[in-house]
Amino acid sequence: MSARSPLCSQLTPMDSAIFEGNAAKDDEVFKQAVSDLNLNDDILQSEKITYSIKLIEANNPFHAVQEACDLMTLGILALVTSTGCASANALQSLTDAMHIPHLFVQRSTGGSPRTACQLNPSLEDEEYTLAARPPVRLNDVMLKLVTELRWQKFIVFYDSDYDIRGLQGFLDQASRLGLDVSLQKVDRNISRVFSNLFTTMKTEELNRYRDTLRRAILLLSPRGAQTFINEAVETNLASKDSHWVYVNEEITDNEILELVHSALGGMTVIRQIFPLSRDNNQRCMRNNHRMSSLLCDPQEGYLQMLQVSNLYLYDSVLMLANAFHRKLEDRKWHSMASLNCMRKSTKPWNGGRSMLETIKKGHITGLTGVMEFREDGANPYVQFEILGTSYSETFGKDVRRLATWDSEKGLNGSLQERRLGNDLQGVTLKVVTVLEEPFVMVAENILGQPKRYKGFSIDVLDALAKNLGFKYEIYQAPDGKYGHQLQNSSWNGMIGELINKRADLAISAITITPERESVVDFSKRYMDYSVGILIKKPEEKINIFSLFAPFDFAVWACIAAAIPIVGVLIFVLNRIQAVRAQSAAQPGPSVSSTLHSAIWVVYGAFVQQGGESTVNSVAMRIVMGSWWLFTLIVCSSYTANLAAFLTVSRMDNPIRTFQDLSKQMDISYGTVRDSAVYEYFKAKGTNPLEQDNTFAELWRTISKNNGADNCVSNPSEGIRKAKKGNYAFLWDVTVVEYAALTDDECSVTVIGNSISSKGYGIALQHGSPYRDLFSQRILELQESGDLDVLKQKWWPRMGRCDLNSHTNAQTDGKALKLHSFAGVFCILAIGLLLACLVAALELWWNSNRCHQETPKEDKEVNLEQVHRRMNSLIDEDIAHKQISPASIEISALEIGGMQPAQTLEPVREYQNTQLSVTTFLPEQTTHGASRTLTAASGSNLPLPLSSSATMPSIQCKHRSPNGGLFRQSPVKTPIPMSFQSVPGGVIPEAMEPSHGTSI
């Protein structure tokens, strides 16, 4: 279809292809393969592949040879063909003669099962045809199937397009096994076949024929098989115990469902399958080659429209491209063969043998899996799946995989038919398990005796054994693993024990996954499954100054600044009011006039302790009212927020969900390597269609250094690591809940949401006859509530540790601990210490100042002059001031110079002032050494002169000329003291501080 100049042909690989005209998809797939190679520089890098395609008539060998000769004339490196056996034989002879490598893909005719092509024998050194499609192995699979099913007599139906010679090997082996096999050809008009049966056979013969139809193998096209089964059901030749086996390499899922719904009885289907990558990101990658999503993504729908031959055709192009690449790397590139096969003198291509050997040494992984060639030129790798219908009355009819068969390992699974009753009396099953608390644990380990086990799964198994009547022998998996698919496609752990038929069933905390269910059977789930996070409980943070937490630092700063500001404002307004009152001869405000007193009043109002707040000014009332309202709001908000803060702080947990875990960097986390949880996070974290990047972040941490940094080898190690702290263990929530409930120190908790809809089930061999019985009994245990009783036994809600303590903190009403109020006590202690310190400083300061002051020169004190001076002061101030009766106090604590005979001046009283002045004058006596003080009765102000009186507010003391002490007292209220006469003589020194005269 396209060709390049000879110069370009020598540098550019060129593919040539021949397809039959009725193969509509062959040329599309071939062009898609070349396009994928040219668009990606993965294999050929900068080189591009050109191609030429020729379409021929079906089963026309002459036309095939003619088109092949035309391609050889244009120049050719290799030939790719997809034809029937007749054309393939002719092309084989031509390519062998011309030494042209030939990759042959056999096509099925009319949708019937494929039979092997009988190619012409070639000389040993002249076999240039390579069969890209593996040899037909249907006979081997059918023989294994009838052997497993224990069929002794059955019939094989085949259509007119099927080559009966393909059954020769099967019939020979069946004969050696003593099997009774019948053959019957089915014409295209299937309805006429059944009508002839009723016209040619008698009733007894029809009954024998009906019995023969109970076991039948169908080698028909999918549409022909469906028509055949429908006719058998309508003519009442099929019964409920019939078993149909349909064999065809190429049959789609929809065609299988149509067959199953048409069939009366059981149906088994054998078809070829190809391995699909479980990793969505790698599904379209083959040997560093990216394929078109149309061919690798099942969701596109295009892949289901292709035949098996189309897939092998795509891989053949990849195989040739791989050979071209290695030729270019080795610098052993040969010029393309330009041959004229019509001339007798034409010599074979001298580069053909080298190109053939390069192709044979190739090894690729494509749409069909692994492709490589043996010495005989055949591709050996082929795999089949065996699907079956379960037709129990409990679960109805469904299609499931019974087993697989491959060219290397043979059958994987069980196909034995066994009619089971409602019990398994007399049956002993071999059970494999893995230790996992609390599902399976060792109860006793007595030397010389089998181990005894206990746990939730063991209780479920015992309940099933009691119900069904079977016995079991249990042992642990040698590697202690549940089951993971290895690089060589084999399985380890309990799944491997089932596949290798060393155990009948496996039970433990094994989850039902699609990968495991593809190789073994599972019962109905007996417990739901989800992933939880086991993490150490956050330690309670002790903050002795938590009382400051309700408000932010900025709020506290503003409150601290507001107190002196309001105090200064009150002080200013008070001074203004005092000036106005003095000028207007009105009483002054009662609020203290000093600045520190004003601030003290503001602070007292803030802490709701009151204070001097009697004000007369409107401005002062507005200020104090605003401050009281501010104080009310602040204190109410503080009280409410403090209660909420203390409650929330007890429930504080920084990690509550998987999103919280993925966003933090302080705590590392991981799971068990190569486990179901590990694969789950891998699938979610690498899925490009996942919108939430939470799982991507989780997988990035879990898979760090291939899981060596954060993952563990077994669940016990992960639980121990989580208990130590600074690590979160991601595992089955049931397992980690049990670990948290039984922890001696109750130091761990379980958090996280249910992120999976999987469950725990009992794993059995593929095609096990026990599956339906186990599933039915599990449903009965769920209905009766026995499973709930077993769950409560192993996961008690009121166990040693309470997993829901953080959710019940508010309703429990726990008492506040001392550390919540430690800050209050600290403030009180600081205040007390500060008060003591200030008192000591004041004492030291006053004492030091009194010692430093120089006493004034002694002067005579004339009490009579003092009395007259006070009278004049009172007369001047009485008109415009209200003087408190105790506003002035003058003390003469010792009057040694007074004469005893000196008389007492009468008392003078002042109206409306409750004030009177009494002056004591000593009497003149001859002794001169003593004096007597008397008080007038009725005096309003007593004149204390007693040794029992005390004046606590003396600041400094100075001697007067007559030996007395004078002071000005700030005390406002007079101290009432009794008067006593003192004997003559000098007043004792010890009585000095208590003598005084008050005015």
mmCIF file of N, CA and C in Angstrom, residues 531-538 644-645 647-664 667 694 698 728 730 733 749-755 803-810:
data_model
loop_
_atom_site.group_PDB
_atom_site.id
_atom_site.type_symbol
_atom_site.label_atom_id
_atom_site.label_comp_id
_atom_site.label_asym_id
_atom_site.label_seq_id
_atom_site.Cartn_x
_atom_site.Cartn_y
_atom_site.Cartn_z
ATOM 1 N N VAL A 531 -10.338 -0.996 57.201
ATOM 2 C CA VAL A 531 -8.969 -0.668 57.606
ATOM 3 C C VAL A 531 -9.025 0.395 58.700
ATOM 4 N N GLY A 532 -8.316 0.159 59.773
ATOM 5 C CA GLY A 532 -8.249 1.111 60.879
ATOM 6 C C GLY A 532 -6.825 1.550 61.140
ATOM 7 N N ILE A 533 -6.687 2.547 61.986
ATOM 8 C CA ILE A 533 -5.375 3.098 62.342
ATOM 9 C C ILE A 533 -5.163 2.851 63.826
ATOM 10 N N LEU A 534 -4.144 2.093 64.141
ATOM 11 C CA LEU A 534 -3.750 1.872 65.540
ATOM 12 C C LEU A 534 -2.663 2.872 65.881
ATOM 13 N N ILE A 535 -2.933 3.701 66.871
ATOM 14 C CA ILE A 535 -2.010 4.776 67.203
ATOM 15 C C ILE A 535 -1.998 4.958 68.710
ATOM 16 N N LYS A 536 -0.885 5.378 69.225
ATOM 17 C CA LYS A 536 -0.755 5.618 70.662
ATOM 18 C C LYS A 536 -1.603 6.823 71.056
ATOM 19 N N LYS A 537 -2.269 6.699 72.188
ATOM 20 C CA LYS A 537 -3.108 7.799 72.655
ATOM 21 C C LYS A 537 -2.261 9.031 72.926
ATOM 22 N N PRO A 538 -2.742 10.179 72.542
ATOM 23 C CA PRO A 538 -1.957 11.401 72.802
ATOM 24 C C PRO A 538 -1.836 11.655 74.289
ATOM 25 N N ALA A 644 -15.556 25.597 78.147
ATOM 26 C CA ALA A 644 -15.473 24.888 76.867
ATOM 27 C C ALA A 644 -14.056 24.446 76.561
ATOM 28 N N PHE A 645 -13.095 25.280 76.886
ATOM 29 C CA PHE A 645 -11.704 24.929 76.589
ATOM 30 C C PHE A 645 -11.244 23.731 77.411
ATOM 31 N N THR A 647 -13.066 21.349 78.542
ATOM 32 C CA THR A 647 -13.746 20.141 78.058
ATOM 33 C C THR A 647 -13.127 19.654 76.756
ATOM 34 N N VAL A 648 -12.893 20.575 75.815
ATOM 35 C CA VAL A 648 -12.352 20.189 74.524
ATOM 36 C C VAL A 648 -10.915 19.698 74.644
ATOM 37 N N SER A 649 -10.158 20.270 75.553
ATOM 38 C CA SER A 649 -8.760 19.878 75.686
ATOM 39 C C SER A 649 -8.626 18.431 76.096
ATOM 40 N N ARG A 650 -9.615 17.897 76.818
ATOM 41 C CA ARG A 650 -9.538 16.506 77.212
ATOM 42 C C ARG A 650 -9.857 15.585 76.043
ATOM 43 N N MET A 651 -10.561 16.047 75.015
ATOM 44 C CA MET A 651 -10.896 15.216 73.871
ATOM 45 C C MET A 651 -9.982 15.478 72.679
ATOM 46 N N ASP A 652 -8.961 16.222 72.850
ATOM 47 C CA ASP A 652 -8.114 16.628 71.731
ATOM 48 C C ASP A 652 -7.346 15.433 71.191
ATOM 49 N N ASN A 653 -7.462 15.207 69.874
ATOM 50 C CA ASN A 653 -6.712 14.149 69.196
ATOM 51 C C ASN A 653 -6.353 14.677 67.823
ATOM 52 N N PRO A 654 -5.094 14.857 67.512
ATOM 53 C CA PRO A 654 -4.738 15.513 66.253
ATOM 54 C C PRO A 654 -5.067 14.690 65.027
ATOM 55 N N ILE A 655 -5.179 13.361 65.129
ATOM 56 C CA ILE A 655 -5.444 12.486 63.976
ATOM 57 C C ILE A 655 -6.767 11.787 64.206
ATOM 58 N N ARG A 656 -7.728 12.067 63.348
ATOM 59 C CA ARG A 656 -9.044 11.455 63.443
ATOM 60 C C ARG A 656 -9.429 10.713 62.179
ATOM 61 N N THR A 657 -8.856 11.062 61.026
ATOM 62 C CA THR A 657 -9.201 10.443 59.752
ATOM 63 C C THR A 657 -7.927 10.160 58.977
ATOM 64 N N PHE A 658 -8.086 9.475 57.854
ATOM 65 C CA PHE A 658 -6.954 9.210 56.984
ATOM 66 C C PHE A 658 -6.444 10.501 56.343
ATOM 67 N N GLN A 659 -7.329 11.480 56.163
ATOM 68 C CA GLN A 659 -6.886 12.767 55.642
ATOM 69 C C GLN A 659 -5.941 13.449 56.626
ATOM 70 N N ASP A 660 -6.288 13.401 57.910
ATOM 71 C CA ASP A 660 -5.399 13.994 58.921
ATOM 72 C C ASP A 660 -4.052 13.284 58.948
ATOM 73 N N LEU A 661 -4.075 11.971 58.780
ATOM 74 C CA LEU A 661 -2.822 11.207 58.804
ATOM 75 C C LEU A 661 -1.934 11.566 57.622
ATOM 76 N N SER A 662 -2.547 11.775 56.455
ATOM 77 C CA SER A 662 -1.747 12.073 55.264
ATOM 78 C C SER A 662 -1.177 13.485 55.281
ATOM 79 N N LYS A 663 -1.807 14.400 56.005
ATOM 80 C CA LYS A 663 -1.370 15.794 55.994
ATOM 81 C C LYS A 663 -0.258 16.083 56.995
ATOM 82 N N GLN A 664 -0.093 15.229 58.007
ATOM 83 C CA GLN A 664 0.916 15.492 59.022
ATOM 84 C C GLN A 664 2.226 14.796 58.653
ATOM 85 N N ILE A 667 4.285 11.908 62.575
ATOM 86 C CA ILE A 667 4.106 10.487 62.883
ATOM 87 C C ILE A 667 4.255 9.689 61.593
ATOM 88 N N THR A 694 -5.538 11.957 48.910
ATOM 89 C CA THR A 694 -5.206 11.409 50.229
ATOM 90 C C THR A 694 -4.484 10.085 50.103
ATOM 91 N N LEU A 698 -0.736 8.841 51.178
ATOM 92 C CA LEU A 698 -0.543 7.678 52.047
ATOM 93 C C LEU A 698 0.369 6.648 51.386
ATOM 94 N N ALA A 728 1.940 4.990 63.399
ATOM 95 C CA ALA A 728 0.549 4.586 63.178
ATOM 96 C C ALA A 728 0.544 3.333 62.310
ATOM 97 N N LEU A 730 -1.494 0.728 60.063
ATOM 98 C CA LEU A 730 -2.697 0.574 59.247
ATOM 99 C C LEU A 730 -2.948 -0.922 59.036
ATOM 100 N N VAL A 733 -9.280 -3.460 60.989
ATOM 101 C CA VAL A 733 -9.780 -2.760 62.173
ATOM 102 C C VAL A 733 -10.140 -3.750 63.281
ATOM 103 N N THR A 749 -5.184 3.468 70.813
ATOM 104 C CA THR A 749 -6.581 3.601 70.406
ATOM 105 C C THR A 749 -6.681 3.357 68.913
ATOM 106 N N VAL A 750 -7.897 3.168 68.440
ATOM 107 C CA VAL A 750 -8.163 2.869 67.033
ATOM 108 C C VAL A 750 -9.013 3.988 66.474
ATOM 109 N N ILE A 751 -8.575 4.530 65.355
ATOM 110 C CA ILE A 751 -9.308 5.605 64.697
ATOM 111 C C ILE A 751 -9.390 5.274 63.218
ATOM 112 N N GLY A 752 -10.175 6.047 62.506
ATOM 113 C CA GLY A 752 -10.293 5.853 61.066
ATOM 114 C C GLY A 752 -11.687 5.418 60.695
ATOM 115 N N ASN A 753 -12.047 5.684 59.421
ATOM 116 C CA ASN A 753 -13.353 5.331 58.897
ATOM 117 C C ASN A 753 -13.267 4.030 58.121
ATOM 118 N N SER A 754 -14.419 3.454 57.844
ATOM 119 C CA SER A 754 -14.454 2.261 57.008
ATOM 120 C C SER A 754 -14.189 2.672 55.564
ATOM 121 N N ILE A 755 -13.101 2.180 55.002
ATOM 122 C CA ILE A 755 -12.719 2.585 53.654
ATOM 123 C C ILE A 755 -12.795 1.423 52.690
ATOM 124 N N LEU A 803 -12.392 2.021 74.179
ATOM 125 C CA LEU A 803 -11.958 2.659 72.922
ATOM 126 C C LEU A 803 -12.723 3.933 72.641
ATOM 127 N N ASN A 804 -13.893 4.110 73.274
ATOM 128 C CA ASN A 804 -14.717 5.290 73.001
ATOM 129 C C ASN A 804 -14.604 6.324 74.100
ATOM 130 N N SER A 805 -13.506 6.291 74.850
ATOM 131 C CA SER A 805 -13.368 7.242 75.958
ATOM 132 C C SER A 805 -13.311 8.678 75.478
ATOM 133 N N HIS A 806 -12.718 8.895 74.325
ATOM 134 C CA HIS A 806 -12.611 10.280 73.828
ATOM 135 C C HIS A 806 -13.941 10.827 73.362
ATOM 136 N N THR A 807 -14.888 9.926 73.008
ATOM 137 C CA THR A 807 -16.200 10.394 72.587
ATOM 138 C C THR A 807 -17.149 10.586 73.748
ATOM 139 N N ASN A 808 -16.867 9.923 74.875
ATOM 140 C CA ASN A 808 -17.741 10.031 76.038
ATOM 141 C C ASN A 808 -17.226 11.003 77.080
ATOM 142 N N ALA A 809 -16.218 11.788 76.746
ATOM 143 C CA ALA A 809 -15.614 12.667 77.749
ATOM 144 C C ALA A 809 -16.602 13.713 78.225
ATOM 145 N N GLN A 810 -17.449 14.168 77.346
ATOM 146 C CA GLN A 810 -18.347 15.253 77.723
ATOM 147 C C GLN A 810 -19.486 14.748 78.593
#
